[in-house]
CSV table of C-alpha atoms in Angstrom, one decimal:
chain,number,residue,atom,x,y,z
A,1,MET,CA,-85.9,14.7,-53.6
A,2,THR,CA,-83.5,17.5,-53.3
A,3,ARG,CA,-80.8,17.7,-55.8
A,4,VAL,CA,-77.4,18.7,-54.5
A,5,GLN,CA,-75.4,20.5,-57.0
A,6,SER,CA,-71.6,20.3,-56.5
A,7,LYS,CA,-69.7,23.4,-57.0
A,8,VAL,CA,-67.3,23.2,-59.9
A,9,SER,CA,-64.1,25.0,-59.2
A,10,ASP,CA,-62.7,27.5,-61.7
A,11,GLU,CA,-59.2,26.5,-60.6
A,12,LYS,CA,-57.3,24.2,-62.9
A,13,PRO,CA,-55.3,21.3,-61.4
A,14,PRO,CA,-51.6,22.1,-61.2
A,15,GLN,CA,-49.7,21.2,-64.3
A,16,LYS,CA,-46.9,18.8,-63.7
A,17,THR,CA,-43.8,20.3,-65.2
A,18,THR,CA,-41.1,18.1,-66.5
A,19,GLU,CA,-37.6,19.5,-66.3
A,20,ASN,CA,-35.0,18.8,-68.8
A,21,PRO,CA,-33.1,15.6,-67.8
A,22,TRP,CA,-29.8,17.3,-68.5
A,23,VAL,CA,-30.7,20.1,-66.0
A,24,GLU,CA,-31.7,17.5,-63.4
A,25,GLY,CA,-28.4,15.7,-63.9
A,26,LEU,CA,-26.4,18.9,-63.6
A,27,LYS,CA,-28.2,19.8,-60.4
A,28,THR,CA,-27.5,16.4,-58.9
A,29,ILE,CA,-23.9,16.5,-59.9
A,30,GLY,CA,-23.5,20.1,-58.6
A,31,LEU,CA,-25.1,19.2,-55.2
A,32,SER,CA,-23.0,16.1,-54.9
A,33,ALA,CA,-19.8,18.1,-55.7
A,34,VAL,CA,-20.7,20.7,-53.1
A,35,LEU,CA,-21.4,18.1,-50.4
A,36,ALA,CA,-18.2,16.2,-51.3
A,37,PHE,CA,-16.1,19.3,-51.2
A,38,GLY,CA,-17.7,20.4,-47.9
A,39,ILE,CA,-17.0,17.0,-46.3
A,40,ARG,CA,-13.5,16.8,-47.7
A,41,THR,CA,-12.7,20.3,-46.6
A,42,PHE,CA,-14.1,20.3,-43.1
A,43,VAL,CA,-14.9,16.7,-41.9
A,44,ALA,CA,-12.8,13.9,-43.4
A,45,GLU,CA,-10.8,13.0,-46.4
A,46,ALA,CA,-9.1,9.9,-47.9
A,47,ARG,CA,-5.3,9.8,-48.2
A,48,TYR,CA,-2.8,7.3,-49.4
A,49,ILE,CA,0.7,6.5,-48.1
A,50,PRO,CA,3.4,7.2,-50.7
A,51,SER,CA,6.5,6.3,-48.8
A,52,GLY,CA,7.9,3.8,-46.2
A,53,SER,CA,8.5,6.4,-43.5
A,54,MET,CA,5.7,5.0,-41.3
A,55,LEU,CA,6.6,1.3,-41.6
A,56,PRO,CA,5.6,-1.0,-40.1
A,57,THR,CA,2.4,0.8,-39.0
A,58,LEU,CA,1.5,2.1,-42.4
A,59,GLN,CA,2.6,0.3,-45.6
A,60,ILE,CA,3.2,2.0,-49.0
A,61,ASN,CA,-0.2,2.5,-50.8
A,62,ASP,CA,-2.3,2.0,-47.7
A,63,ARG,CA,-5.5,4.1,-47.9
A,64,LEU,CA,-6.6,6.1,-44.8
A,65,ILE,CA,-9.4,8.2,-43.6
A,66,VAL,CA,-8.2,11.5,-42.0
A,67,ASP,CA,-10.4,13.1,-39.4
A,68,LYS,CA,-10.3,16.8,-39.9
A,69,LEU,CA,-13.0,17.8,-37.4
A,70,GLY,CA,-11.7,16.3,-34.1
A,71,TYR,CA,-8.9,18.7,-33.6
A,72,HIS,CA,-11.4,21.6,-33.5
A,73,PHE,CA,-12.5,20.2,-30.1
A,74,LYS,CA,-9.2,18.8,-28.7
A,75,GLU,CA,-5.5,19.2,-29.1
A,76,PRO,CA,-3.3,16.5,-30.8
A,77,GLN,CA,-2.1,13.9,-28.3
A,78,ARG,CA,1.2,12.0,-28.1
A,79,GLY,CA,0.9,8.9,-30.3
A,80,ASP,CA,-1.6,10.4,-32.8
A,81,VAL,CA,-0.7,9.8,-36.4
A,82,VAL,CA,-1.2,13.1,-38.0
A,83,VAL,CA,-1.3,14.6,-41.5
A,84,PHE,CA,0.1,18.1,-41.9
A,85,SER,CA,1.0,20.7,-44.5
A,86,PRO,CA,4.7,21.3,-45.0
A,87,THR,CA,6.3,23.6,-42.6
A,88,ASP,CA,8.0,26.8,-43.8
A,89,THR,CA,11.4,25.0,-43.7
A,90,LEU,CA,10.0,22.1,-45.8
A,91,GLU,CA,8.4,24.6,-48.3
A,92,LYS,CA,11.8,26.2,-48.8
A,93,GLN,CA,13.1,22.8,-49.7
A,94,ASN,CA,10.3,22.5,-52.4
A,95,PHE,CA,8.1,20.1,-50.5
A,96,HIS,CA,4.4,20.9,-51.2
A,97,ASP,CA,2.5,17.7,-50.5
A,98,ALA,CA,1.2,16.8,-47.0
A,99,PHE,CA,3.3,14.6,-44.7
A,100,ILE,CA,2.1,11.9,-42.2
A,101,LYS,CA,4.0,11.2,-39.0
A,102,ARG,CA,3.4,10.3,-35.3
A,103,VAL,CA,3.2,13.0,-32.6
A,104,ILE,CA,6.0,12.4,-30.1
A,105,GLY,CA,6.6,15.7,-28.4
A,106,LEU,CA,3.9,18.0,-27.2
A,107,PRO,CA,4.3,21.8,-26.5
A,108,GLY,CA,6.7,22.3,-23.6
A,109,ASP,CA,8.1,18.7,-23.7
A,110,LYS,CA,11.8,18.0,-23.6
A,111,VAL,CA,12.6,15.4,-26.2
A,112,GLU,CA,15.9,13.5,-26.7
A,113,VAL,CA,16.9,10.5,-28.8
A,114,LYS,CA,19.9,8.6,-27.4
A,115,ASP,CA,21.1,5.1,-26.9
A,116,GLY,CA,18.4,3.8,-29.3
A,117,ARG,CA,15.5,5.3,-27.3
A,118,VAL,CA,13.3,8.3,-27.3
A,119,PHE,CA,13.1,10.2,-24.0
A,120,ILE,CA,10.3,12.6,-23.1
A,121,ASN,CA,11.1,14.8,-20.1
A,122,ASP,CA,13.9,12.3,-19.2
A,123,GLN,CA,11.5,9.3,-19.3
A,124,PRO,CA,12.0,6.6,-21.9
A,125,LEU,CA,9.0,6.1,-24.3
A,126,LYS,CA,7.8,2.6,-24.8
A,127,GLU,CA,7.3,2.2,-28.6
A,128,ASN,CA,6.1,-1.2,-29.8
A,129,TYR,CA,5.2,0.1,-33.2
A,130,ILE,CA,8.6,1.3,-34.6
A,131,ALA,CA,10.5,-0.6,-37.3
A,132,GLU,CA,13.8,-0.5,-35.4
A,133,ASN,CA,15.4,1.5,-32.6
A,134,PRO,CA,16.7,4.9,-33.8
A,135,GLN,CA,20.4,4.7,-34.7
A,136,TYR,CA,21.0,8.4,-34.2
A,137,GLN,CA,21.3,11.0,-31.4
A,138,PHE,CA,19.0,14.0,-31.3
A,139,GLY,CA,18.5,16.8,-28.8
A,140,PRO,CA,17.7,17.5,-26.1
A,141,VAL,CA,15.2,20.1,-27.5
A,142,THR,CA,12.2,21.7,-25.9
A,143,VAL,CA,9.1,21.8,-28.1
A,144,THR,CA,8.0,25.3,-28.6
A,145,GLN,CA,4.4,26.4,-27.6
A,146,GLY,CA,1.9,25.9,-30.3
A,147,SER,CA,4.1,23.3,-32.0
A,148,TYR,CA,4.6,19.5,-32.1
A,149,LEU,CA,7.6,17.2,-32.6
A,150,VAL,CA,6.8,14.4,-35.0
A,151,LEU,CA,8.7,11.3,-36.0
A,152,GLY,CA,8.2,8.5,-38.5
A,153,ASP,CA,7.7,5.0,-37.1
A,154,ASN,CA,10.5,3.9,-39.5
A,155,ARG,CA,12.9,5.9,-37.4
A,156,ASN,CA,16.0,5.4,-39.4
A,157,ASN,CA,14.4,6.1,-42.8
A,158,SER,CA,12.1,9.0,-42.1
A,159,TYR,CA,12.5,12.7,-42.9
A,160,ASP,CA,10.9,14.1,-39.8
A,161,SER,CA,11.3,16.6,-37.0
A,162,HIS,CA,14.8,15.5,-36.0
A,163,TYR,CA,15.9,16.9,-39.4
A,164,TRP,CA,13.7,19.9,-40.0
A,165,GLY,CA,12.1,21.0,-36.7
A,166,PHE,CA,8.7,21.3,-35.2
A,167,VAL,CA,5.2,21.3,-36.8
A,168,PRO,CA,3.1,24.4,-36.0
A,169,ARG,CA,-0.4,23.5,-34.7
A,170,ASP,CA,-2.0,25.4,-37.6
A,171,HIS,CA,-0.3,23.1,-40.1
A,172,ILE,CA,-1.9,20.0,-38.8
A,173,ILE,CA,-4.7,18.9,-41.1
A,174,GLY,CA,-6.1,16.0,-39.1
A,175,ARG,CA,-5.6,12.6,-37.5
A,176,ALA,CA,-5.4,9.4,-39.4
A,177,ILE,CA,-8.1,7.2,-37.8
A,178,VAL,CA,-8.9,4.3,-40.1
A,179,ARG,CA,-7.1,2.2,-42.8
A,180,PHE,CA,-9.7,1.2,-45.3
A,181,TRP,CA,-7.4,-0.4,-47.9
A,182,PRO,CA,-6.1,-3.0,-48.4
A,183,MET,CA,-9.1,-5.0,-47.0
A,184,ASN,CA,-6.9,-7.5,-45.2
A,185,ARG,CA,-5.4,-4.6,-43.1
A,186,LEU,CA,-8.7,-2.8,-42.5
A,187,GLY,CA,-8.9,-1.2,-39.1
A,188,GLU,CA,-8.5,1.7,-36.7
A,189,ILE,CA,-5.2,3.5,-36.3
A,190,THR,CA,-4.7,4.0,-32.5
A,191,PRO,CA,-2.1,5.9,-30.5
A,192,GLU,CA,0.2,3.6,-28.6
A,193,PRO,CA,3.2,5.2,-26.9
A,194,ASN,CA,3.7,4.8,-23.2
A,195,TYR,CA,6.4,5.4,-20.7
A,196,LYS,CA,8.3,2.3,-19.8
């Protein structure tokens, strides 16, 4: 009978190292913070509504998700509800927080508010989402290239483009896409204006 001798390795099995739980925790927290910052900076972020300027579409304290990525691939459209940084005019008035309004006028559009209606290029805009018809006259103005005219849905109680002018494209942070709070009003925020 032949005896087979197995070769014994000189190598030692790898030692399992245990890392300090505090270091593990800090690594996890650090990675989570970097991912959260990246998502918030480049993809989407949560916002809340602090005023009634977008009533009845958005209520005070509604919580929204803002898509920050979509406008890298397409331009804002009429009816989009957008979040934007204060314009130079607003900054001079000491406004520093982001605004939320609805895009009404696109670059090159002629916009006028008269007789309780908004007109785009002399065509009345059908707006089923506003709180009440505007009780002011505005324009006509032509939206400059690279800018947008925005109005609040609560037309008579909104500090918007008819007071301070156009929003430059590079000030637009993103489009409000979903209301996630309160739960009984959960849902998508969709553009609605049409010509009548």
